[in-house]
MMTF fields as JSON, N, C-alpha, C and O atoms, coordinates in Angstrom:
{
  "mmtfVersion": "1.0.0",
  "mmtfProducer": "UNKNOWN",
  "numBonds": 355,
  "numAtoms": 356,
  "numGroups": 89,
  "numChains": 1,
  "numModels": 1,
  "chainsPerModel": [1],
  "groupsPerChain": [89],
  "chainIdList": ["A"],
  "bondAtomList": [4, 2, 8, 6, 12, 10, 16, 14, 20, 18, 24, 22, 28, 26, 32, 30, 36, 34, 40, 38, 44, 42, 48, 46, 52, 50, 56, 54, 60, 58, 64, 62, 68, 66, 72, 70, 76, 74, 80, 78, 84, 82, 88, 86, 92, 90, 96, 94, 100, 98, 104, 102, 108, 106, 112, 110, 116, 114, 120, 118, 124, 122, 128, 126, 132, 130, 136, 134, 140, 138, 144, 142, 148, 146, 152, 150, 156, 154, 160, 158, 164, 162, 168, 166, 172, 170, 176, 174, 180, 178, 184, 182, 188, 186, 192, 190, 196, 194, 200, 198, 204, 202, 208, 206, 212, 210, 216, 214, 220, 218, 224, 222, 228, 226, 232, 230, 236, 234, 240, 238, 244, 242, 248, 246, 252, 250, 256, 254, 260, 258, 264, 262, 268, 266, 272, 270, 276, 274, 280, 278, 284, 282, 288, 286, 292, 290, 296, 294, 300, 298, 304, 302, 308, 306, 312, 310, 316, 314, 320, 318, 324, 322, 328, 326, 332, 330, 336, 334, 340, 338, 344, 342, 348, 346, 352, 350],
  "bondOrderList": [1, 1, 1, 1, 1, 1, 1, 1, 1, 1, 1, 1, 1, 1, 1, 1, 1, 1, 1, 1, 1, 1, 1, 1, 1, 1, 1, 1, 1, 1, 1, 1, 1, 1, 1, 1, 1, 1, 1, 1, 1, 1, 1, 1, 1, 1, 1, 1, 1, 1, 1, 1, 1, 1, 1, 1, 1, 1, 1, 1, 1, 1, 1, 1, 1, 1, 1, 1, 1, 1, 1, 1, 1, 1, 1, 1, 1, 1, 1, 1, 1, 1, 1, 1, 1, 1, 1, 1],
  "groupList": [{"groupName": "MET", "atomNameList": ["N", "CA", "C", "O"], "elementList": ["N", "C", "C", "O"], "formalChargeList": [0, 0, 0, 0], "bondAtomList": [1, 0, 2, 1, 3, 2], "bondOrderList": [1, 1, 2], "singleLetterCode": "M", "chemCompType": "L-PEPTIDE LINKING"}, {"groupName": "VAL", "atomNameList": ["N", "CA", "C", "O"], "elementList": ["N", "C", "C", "O"], "formalChargeList": [0, 0, 0, 0], "bondAtomList": [1, 0, 2, 1, 3, 2], "bondOrderList": [1, 1, 2], "singleLetterCode": "V", "chemCompType": "L-PEPTIDE LINKING"}, {"groupName": "LEU", "atomNameList": ["N", "CA", "C", "O"], "elementList": ["N", "C", "C", "O"], "formalChargeList": [0, 0, 0, 0], "bondAtomList": [1, 0, 2, 1, 3, 2], "bondOrderList": [1, 1, 2], "singleLetterCode": "L", "chemCompType": "L-PEPTIDE LINKING"}, {"groupName": "LYS", "atomNameList": ["N", "CA", "C", "O"], "elementList": ["N", "C", "C", "O"], "formalChargeList": [0, 0, 0, 0], "bondAtomList": [1, 0, 2, 1, 3, 2], "bondOrderList": [1, 1, 2], "singleLetterCode": "K", "chemCompType": "L-PEPTIDE LINKING"}, {"groupName": "THR", "atomNameList": ["N", "CA", "C", "O"], "elementList": ["N", "C", "C", "O"], "formalChargeList": [0, 0, 0, 0], "bondAtomList": [1, 0, 2, 1, 3, 2], "bondOrderList": [1, 1, 2], "singleLetterCode": "T", "chemCompType": "L-PEPTIDE LINKING"}, {"groupName": "HIS", "atomNameList": ["N", "CA", "C", "O"], "elementList": ["N", "C", "C", "O"], "formalChargeList": [0, 0, 0, 0], "bondAtomList": [1, 0, 2, 1, 3, 2], "bondOrderList": [1, 1, 2], "singleLetterCode": "H", "chemCompType": "L-PEPTIDE LINKING"}, {"groupName": "TYR", "atomNameList": ["N", "CA", "C", "O"], "elementList": ["N", "C", "C", "O"], "formalChargeList": [0, 0, 0, 0], "bondAtomList": [1, 0, 2, 1, 3, 2], "bondOrderList": [1, 1, 2], "singleLetterCode": "Y", "chemCompType": "L-PEPTIDE LINKING"}, {"groupName": "ILE", "atomNameList": ["N", "CA", "C", "O"], "elementList": ["N", "C", "C", "O"], "formalChargeList": [0, 0, 0, 0], "bondAtomList": [1, 0, 2, 1, 3, 2], "bondOrderList": [1, 1, 2], "singleLetterCode": "I", "chemCompType": "L-PEPTIDE LINKING"}, {"groupName": "SER", "atomNameList": ["N", "CA", "C", "O"], "elementList": ["N", "C", "C", "O"], "formalChargeList": [0, 0, 0, 0], "bondAtomList": [1, 0, 2, 1, 3, 2], "bondOrderList": [1, 1, 2], "singleLetterCode": "S", "chemCompType": "L-PEPTIDE LINKING"}, {"groupName": "CYS", "atomNameList": ["N", "CA", "C", "O"], "elementList": ["N", "C", "C", "O"], "formalChargeList": [0, 0, 0, 0], "bondAtomList": [1, 0, 2, 1, 3, 2], "bondOrderList": [1, 1, 2], "singleLetterCode": "C", "chemCompType": "L-PEPTIDE LINKING"}, {"groupName": "ASP", "atomNameList": ["N", "CA", "C", "O"], "elementList": ["N", "C", "C", "O"], "formalChargeList": [0, 0, 0, 0], "bondAtomList": [1, 0, 2, 1, 3, 2], "bondOrderList": [1, 1, 2], "singleLetterCode": "D", "chemCompType": "L-PEPTIDE LINKING"}, {"groupName": "ARG", "atomNameList": ["N", "CA", "C", "O"], "elementList": ["N", "C", "C", "O"], "formalChargeList": [0, 0, 0, 0], "bondAtomList": [1, 0, 2, 1, 3, 2], "bondOrderList": [1, 1, 2], "singleLetterCode": "R", "chemCompType": "L-PEPTIDE LINKING"}, {"groupName": "ALA", "atomNameList": ["N", "CA", "C", "O"], "elementList": ["N", "C", "C", "O"], "formalChargeList": [0, 0, 0, 0], "bondAtomList": [1, 0, 2, 1, 3, 2], "bondOrderList": [1, 1, 2], "singleLetterCode": "A", "chemCompType": "L-PEPTIDE LINKING"}, {"groupName": "GLN", "atomNameList": ["N", "CA", "C", "O"], "elementList": ["N", "C", "C", "O"], "formalChargeList": [0, 0, 0, 0], "bondAtomList": [1, 0, 2, 1, 3, 2], "bondOrderList": [1, 1, 2], "singleLetterCode": "Q", "chemCompType": "L-PEPTIDE LINKING"}, {"groupName": "GLU", "atomNameList": ["N", "CA", "C", "O"], "elementList": ["N", "C", "C", "O"], "formalChargeList": [0, 0, 0, 0], "bondAtomList": [1, 0, 2, 1, 3, 2], "bondOrderList": [1, 1, 2], "singleLetterCode": "E", "chemCompType": "L-PEPTIDE LINKING"}, {"groupName": "PHE", "atomNameList": ["N", "CA", "C", "O"], "elementList": ["N", "C", "C", "O"], "formalChargeList": [0, 0, 0, 0], "bondAtomList": [1, 0, 2, 1, 3, 2], "bondOrderList": [1, 1, 2], "singleLetterCode": "F", "chemCompType": "L-PEPTIDE LINKING"}, {"groupName": "GLY", "atomNameList": ["N", "CA", "C", "O"], "elementList": ["N", "C", "C", "O"], "formalChargeList": [0, 0, 0, 0], "bondAtomList": [1, 0, 2, 1, 3, 2], "bondOrderList": [1, 1, 2], "singleLetterCode": "G", "chemCompType": "PEPTIDE LINKING"}, {"groupName": "PRO", "atomNameList": ["N", "CA", "C", "O"], "elementList": ["N", "C", "C", "O"], "formalChargeList": [0, 0, 0, 0], "bondAtomList": [1, 0, 2, 1, 3, 2], "bondOrderList": [1, 1, 2], "singleLetterCode": "P", "chemCompType": "L-PEPTIDE LINKING"}, {"groupName": "ASN", "atomNameList": ["N", "CA", "C", "O"], "elementList": ["N", "C", "C", "O"], "formalChargeList": [0, 0, 0, 0], "bondAtomList": [1, 0, 2, 1, 3, 2], "bondOrderList": [1, 1, 2], "singleLetterCode": "N", "chemCompType": "L-PEPTIDE LINKING"}],
  "groupTypeList": [0, 1, 1, 2, 3, 4, 3, 5, 6, 7, 3, 8, 7, 9, 4, 2, 8, 3, 3, 10, 11, 3, 2, 12, 4, 8, 13, 14, 13, 2, 2, 1, 14, 10, 1, 15, 5, 8, 3, 2, 5, 4, 3, 3, 2, 3, 16, 15, 17, 16, 8, 10, 3, 1, 6, 8, 15, 11, 7, 4, 11, 12, 6, 11, 16, 7, 15, 11, 2, 8, 16, 14, 18, 7, 7, 2, 15, 12, 7, 16, 5, 11, 3, 10, 7, 6, 13, 8, 15],
  "groupIdList": [1, 2, 3, 4, 5, 6, 7, 8, 9, 10, 11, 12, 13, 14, 15, 16, 17, 18, 19, 20, 21, 22, 23, 24, 25, 26, 27, 28, 29, 30, 31, 32, 33, 34, 35, 36, 37, 38, 39, 40, 41, 42, 43, 44, 45, 46, 47, 48, 49, 50, 51, 52, 53, 54, 55, 56, 57, 58, 59, 60, 61, 62, 63, 64, 65, 66, 67, 68, 69, 70, 71, 72, 73, 74, 75, 76, 77, 78, 79, 80, 81, 82, 83, 84, 85, 86, 87, 88, 89],
  "secStructList": [7, 3, 3, 3, 3, 7, 2, 2, 2, 2, 2, 2, 2, 2, 6, 1, 7, 2, 2, 2, 2, 2, 2, 2, 2, 2, 2, 2, 2, 2, 2, 2, 2, 7, 6, 6, 7, 6, 6, 6, 6, 7, 3, 3, 7, 7, 1, 1, 6, 6, 4, 4, 4, 3, 3, 3, 3, 3, 1, 1, 1, 1, 3, 3, 3, 3, 3, 3, 3, 3, 6, 6, 3, 3, 3, 3, 3, 3, 3, 3, 3, 6, 6, 6, 4, 4, 4, 7, 7],
  "xCoordList": [93.977, 93.622, 92.709, 92.849, 91.814, 90.869, 91.136, 91.406, 91.073, 91.568, 90.268, 89.455, 89.971, 88.969, 89.416, 90.46, 88.855, 89.206, 88.184, 86.998, 88.588, 87.523, 87.448, 88.255, 86.274, 86.082, 87.214, 87.612, 87.762, 88.833, 90.064, 90.735, 90.327, 91.462, 91.152, 92.047, 89.952, 89.551, 89.864, 90.459, 89.381, 89.475, 90.906, 91.264, 91.762, 93.136, 93.948, 94.867, 93.647, 94.421, 94.13, 94.954, 92.908, 92.643, 93.509, 93.791, 93.936, 94.594, 96.128, 96.803, 96.664, 97.95, 98.041, 97.051, 99.428, 99.629, 99.426, 99.395, 99.295, 98.999, 100.161, 99.964, 101.319, 102.621, 102.482, 102.706, 102.104, 102.037, 100.77, 100.796, 99.824, 98.642, 98.94, 98.49, 99.709, 100.261, 101.097, 100.971, 101.963, 102.856, 102.084, 102.336, 101.045, 100.225, 99.481, 99.254, 99.009, 98.287, 99.2, 98.768, 100.386, 101.302, 101.79, 102.048, 101.881, 102.198, 101.171, 101.407, 99.922, 98.559, 98.75, 98.51, 99.155, 99.175, 100.378, 100.224, 101.335, 102.467, 101.869, 102.065, 101.077, 100.413, 99.555, 99.514, 98.803, 97.912, 98.917, 98.699, 99.867, 100.9, 101.453, 101.37, 102.026, 102.865, 102.723, 103.195, 102.132, 102.019, 103.348, 103.576, 104.32, 105.582, 106.556, 107.74, 106.266, 107.24, 108.315, 108.013, 109.447, 110.602, 110.447, 110.939, 109.696, 109.625, 108.585, 108.505, 107.816, 106.675, 107.153, 106.622, 108.238, 108.847, 107.697, 107.463, 106.992, 105.893, 106.319, 107.286, 105.605, 105.949, 104.737, 103.639, 104.882, 103.695, 103.502, 104.498, 102.403, 102.109, 101.731, 101.058, 102.144, 101.774, 100.918, 101.124, 100.083, 99.353, 97.946, 97.339, 97.529, 96.267, 95.404, 95.88, 94.087, 93.189, 93.239, 93.167, 93.372, 93.586, 94.88, 95.007, 95.712, 97.142, 97.883, 98.925, 97.507, 98.2, 98.047, 98.706, 97.109, 97.056, 97.005, 96.527, 97.48, 97.546, 99.002, 99.941, 99.175, 100.418, 100.489, 99.475, 101.791, 102.039, 102.891, 103.6, 102.795, 103.577, 104.073, 103.396, 105.236, 105.709, 105.276, 105.295, 104.897, 104.496, 105.617, 106.174, 105.95, 107.313, 108.067, 107.7, 109.082, 109.838, 109.065, 109.3, 108.08, 107.3, 105.848, 105.24, 105.389, 104.015, 103.832, 104.474, 102.989, 102.632, 101.379, 100.569, 101.001, 99.587, 99.327, 100.207, 98.226, 97.755, 96.861, 95.847, 96.988, 96.043, 96.043, 96.869, 94.958, 94.8, 94.473, 93.834, 94.938, 94.792, 93.566, 93.434, 92.698, 91.41, 91.08, 90.373, 91.588, 91.284, 92.15, 93.379, 91.212, 91.724, 91.679, 91.931, 91.346, 91.037, 92.208, 92.743, 92.534, 93.359, 92.516, 91.983, 92.371, 91.38, 92.454, 93.276, 92.33, 93.181, 92.437, 91.362, 93.008, 92.489, 92.861, 92.006, 94.005, 94.47, 95.745, 96.51, 95.98, 97.287, 97.596, 96.681, 98.911, 99.242, 100.646, 101.426, 101.005, 102.382, 102.789, 102.011, 104.068, 104.536, 104.485, 104.361, 104.575, 104.536, 103.136, 102.954, 102.047, 100.708, 99.906, 98.881, 100.181, 99.369, 99.087, 97.983, 99.983, 99.729, 98.869, 98.275, 98.914, 97.925, 96.517, 95.615, 96.248, 94.836, 93.934, 92.712, 94.704, 93.973, 93.808, 93.219],
  "yCoordList": [-108.236, -107.183, -106.23, -105.996, -105.736, -104.791, -103.388, -103.24, -102.38, -100.976, -100.284, -100.261, -99.708, -98.81, -97.403, -97.256, -96.327, -94.94, -94.207, -94.33, -93.444, -92.527, -91.144, -90.805, -90.454, -89.206, -88.279, -87.586, -88.257, -87.461, -87.766, -86.828, -88.893, -89.365, -88.904, -88.321, -89.1, -88.731, -87.106, -86.634, -86.49, -85.025, -84.537, -83.633, -85.285, -84.846, -85.225, -84.494, -86.269, -86.644, -85.639, -85.411, -85.099, -84.107, -82.828, -82.088, -82.562, -81.34, -81.427, -80.401, -82.727, -82.895, -82.44, -82.307, -82.206, -81.897, -83.28, -84.351, -83.177, -84.143, -85.264, -86.476, -84.647, -85.666, -86.367, -87.577, -85.774, -86.358, -87.321, -88.296, -87.033, -88.099, -89.314, -90.407, -89.122, -90.264, -91.234, -92.459, -90.491, -91.238, -91.924, -93.108, -91.257, -91.946, -92.997, -93.937, -92.992, -94.126, -95.253, -96.353, -95.152, -96.234, -96.79, -97.98, -95.847, -96.334, -97.197, -98.157, -96.743, -97.525, -98.969, -99.931, -99.201, -100.423, -101.306, -102.528, -100.855, -101.288, -101.817, -102.976, -100.934, -101.24, -102.471, -103.172, -102.714, -103.838, -105.023, -106.058, -104.953, -106.071, -106.516, -107.685, -105.578, -105.835, -104.625, -103.584, -104.619, -103.259, -102.937, -101.753, -103.854, -103.47, -103.375, -103.613, -103.108, -103.054, -101.976, -100.958, -102.211, -101.38, -100.054, -99.147, -99.786, -98.521, -97.626, -96.41, -98.328, -97.591, -96.817, -95.814, -97.474, -97.029, -96.911, -95.879, -98.089, -98.222, -98.022, -98.605, -97.261, -96.951, -97.275, -96.838, -98.065, -98.028, -96.73, -96.176, -96.259, -95.03, -95.258, -96.235, -94.395, -94.653, -93.276, -92.229, -93.381, -92.386, -92.032, -90.985, -92.975, -92.838, -93.864, -94.953, -93.601, -94.762, -95.833, -95.707, -97.01, -98.177, -98.225, -98.782, -97.662, -97.418, -98.736, -98.729, -99.805, -101.218, -101.635, -102.529, -100.897, -101.298, -100.034, -100.071, -98.958, -97.648, -97.394, -97.352, -97.229, -97.06, -95.821, -95.161, -95.445, -94.42, -95.065, -96.047, -94.502, -94.877, -93.663, -92.636, -93.775, -92.683, -92.58, -93.607, -91.492, -91.171, -90.578, -91.094, -89.45, -88.743, -88.314, -88.662, -87.576, -87.21, -86.446, -86.458, -85.705, -84.675, -85.219, -84.841, -85.978, -86.527, -87.935, -88.889, -88.054, -89.451, -89.719, -88.795, -90.945, -91.454, -92.306, -93.053, -92.196, -92.973, -93.904, -93.554, -95.068, -96.348, -97.116, -96.996, -97.979, -98.88, -100.278, -100.417, -101.175, -102.647, -103.093, -102.853, -103.739, -104.17, -105.563, -105.595, -106.713, -107.955, -108.051, -108.013, -108.189, -108.27, -106.97, -106.881, -105.897, -104.53, -103.607, -103.685, -102.677, -101.612, -100.376, -100.168, -99.552, -98.337, -97.196, -96.967, -96.517, -95.229, -94.121, -93.788, -93.428, -92.242, -90.873, -90.041, -90.714, -89.299, -89.351, -90.309, -88.34, -88.075, -86.678, -85.855, -86.298, -84.955, -84.741, -85.682, -83.416, -83.131, -83.748, -83.812, -84.175, -84.905, -83.982, -84.493, -82.744, -81.707, -81.643, -81.372, -81.898, -81.561, -82.772, -82.677, -83.857, -84.942, -85.64, -86.152, -85.673, -86.255, -85.539, -86.041, -84.134, -83.294, -83.38, -82.96, -83.936, -83.871, -84.918, -84.814, -85.924, -86.926, -86.4, -87.07],
  "zCoordList": [-137.174, -136.24, -137.037, -138.238, -136.282, -136.906, -136.371, -135.179, -137.189, -136.819, -136.571, -137.495, -135.414, -135.184, -135.074, -134.438, -135.558, -135.454, -134.761, -135.067, -133.832, -133.057, -133.977, -134.844, -133.553, -134.228, -134.069, -135.005, -132.841, -132.48, -133.408, -133.838, -133.677, -134.584, -135.966, -136.578, -136.553, -137.769, -138.026, -138.995, -137.054, -137.03, -137.146, -137.901, -136.249, -135.957, -137.226, -137.597, -137.841, -139.028, -140.256, -141.141, -140.19, -141.404, -141.147, -142.09, -139.855, -139.766, -140.242, -140.321, -140.564, -140.827, -142.347, -143.066, -142.769, -144.264, -145.035, -144.429, -146.374, -147.259, -147.062, -146.967, -147.026, -146.749, -145.621, -145.663, -144.456, -143.211, -143.073, -142.322, -143.731, -143.777, -144.462, -144.116, -145.447, -146.433, -145.496, -145.475, -144.732, -143.765, -142.814, -142.592, -142.132, -141.181, -141.637, -140.874, -142.901, -143.383, -143.479, -143.133, -143.893, -144.234, -142.735, -142.557, -141.742, -140.361, -139.755, -139.021, -140.152, -139.624, -140.282, -139.553, -141.574, -142.066, -141.45, -141.433, -141.042, -140.146, -138.977, -138.612, -138.318, -137.102, -136.994, -135.983, -138.205, -138.339, -138.533, -137.903, -139.258, -139.399, -138.129, -137.755, -137.455, -136.172, -135.368, -135.824, -134.221, -133.363, -132.872, -132.626, -132.677, -132.116, -133.418, -133.18, -134.551, -135.619, -135.28, -134.658, -135.667, -135.364, -135.782, -135.111, -137.017, -137.618, -136.891, -137.069, -136.074, -135.376, -134.077, -133.601, -133.615, -132.167, -131.129, -130.5, -131.013, -130.177, -128.609, -128.121, -127.993, -126.518, -125.673, -126.018, -124.516, -123.587, -122.805, -122.34, -122.646, -121.939, -120.508, -120.181, -119.684, -118.202, -117.855, -118.469, -116.96, -116.261, -116.993, -116.769, -117.841, -118.503, -117.995, -117.671, -117.887, -117.453, -118.303, -119.526, -117.665, -118.404, -119.189, -120.279, -118.605, -119.373, -119.471, -120.127, -118.939, -119.346, -120.793, -121.325, -121.381, -122.968, -123.829, -124.963, -123.31, -124.144, -124.673, -123.879, -125.986, -126.554, -127.35, -127.576, -127.832, -128.697, -129.818, -129.599, -130.959, -132.134, -132.932, -132.975, -133.555, -134.249, -135.657, -136.334, -136.168, -137.56, -138.233, -139.202, -137.686, -138.165, -136.803, -135.681, -137.064, -135.766, -134.959, -133.751, -135.448, -134.648, -134.354, -133.352, -135.115, -134.931, -134.32, -134.76, -133.347, -132.778, -132.827, -132.892, -132.805, -132.647, -131.358, -130.929, -130.807, -129.589, -129.838, -130.443, -129.504, -129.683, -128.429, -127.525, -128.464, -127.376, -128.02, -129.063, -127.344, -127.738, -126.95, -125.75, -127.671, -127.044, -127.706, -128.713, -127.144, -127.757, -129.076, -129.144, -130.145, -131.572, -132.26, -133.462, -131.483, -132.099, -131.609, -130.503, -132.659, -132.275, -132.461, -133.551, -131.454, -131.326, -131.394, -130.507, -132.573, -132.758, -132.19, -132.689, -131.02, -130.425, -131.027, -131.333, -131.158, -131.613, -132.257, -132.14, -132.929, -133.726, -133.557, -133.554, -133.402, -133.253, -132.921, -132.777, -132.788, -132.452, -131.025, -130.073, -131.016, -129.893, -128.581, -127.468, -128.748, -127.577, -127.044, -125.857, -127.932, -127.538, -127.419, -126.745, -127.937, -128.027, -126.659, -126.473, -125.765, -124.521, -123.505, -122.551, -123.925, -123.015, -123.492, -122.768, -124.752, -125.125, -124.266, -124.161, -123.676, -122.897, -121.506, -120.658]
}
């Protein structure tokens, strides 16, 4: 699978602490290996346009990432605190 990162994702990952950025990078690698790896706690999201292929994954207890499956591509949209991330869409 190929990982594509949106500008919003790149901006939001830069706002994380160095420790959380490192964790995000390792979670991205797991995402490439297996989108539904147990360490990712991948959840299907509802209520988004095209939500049949939109998912969230856990980076830490507080941070989540949002991605979409598009054929053989994983499109990373955003990363942020779990209280705020779903409102940004």
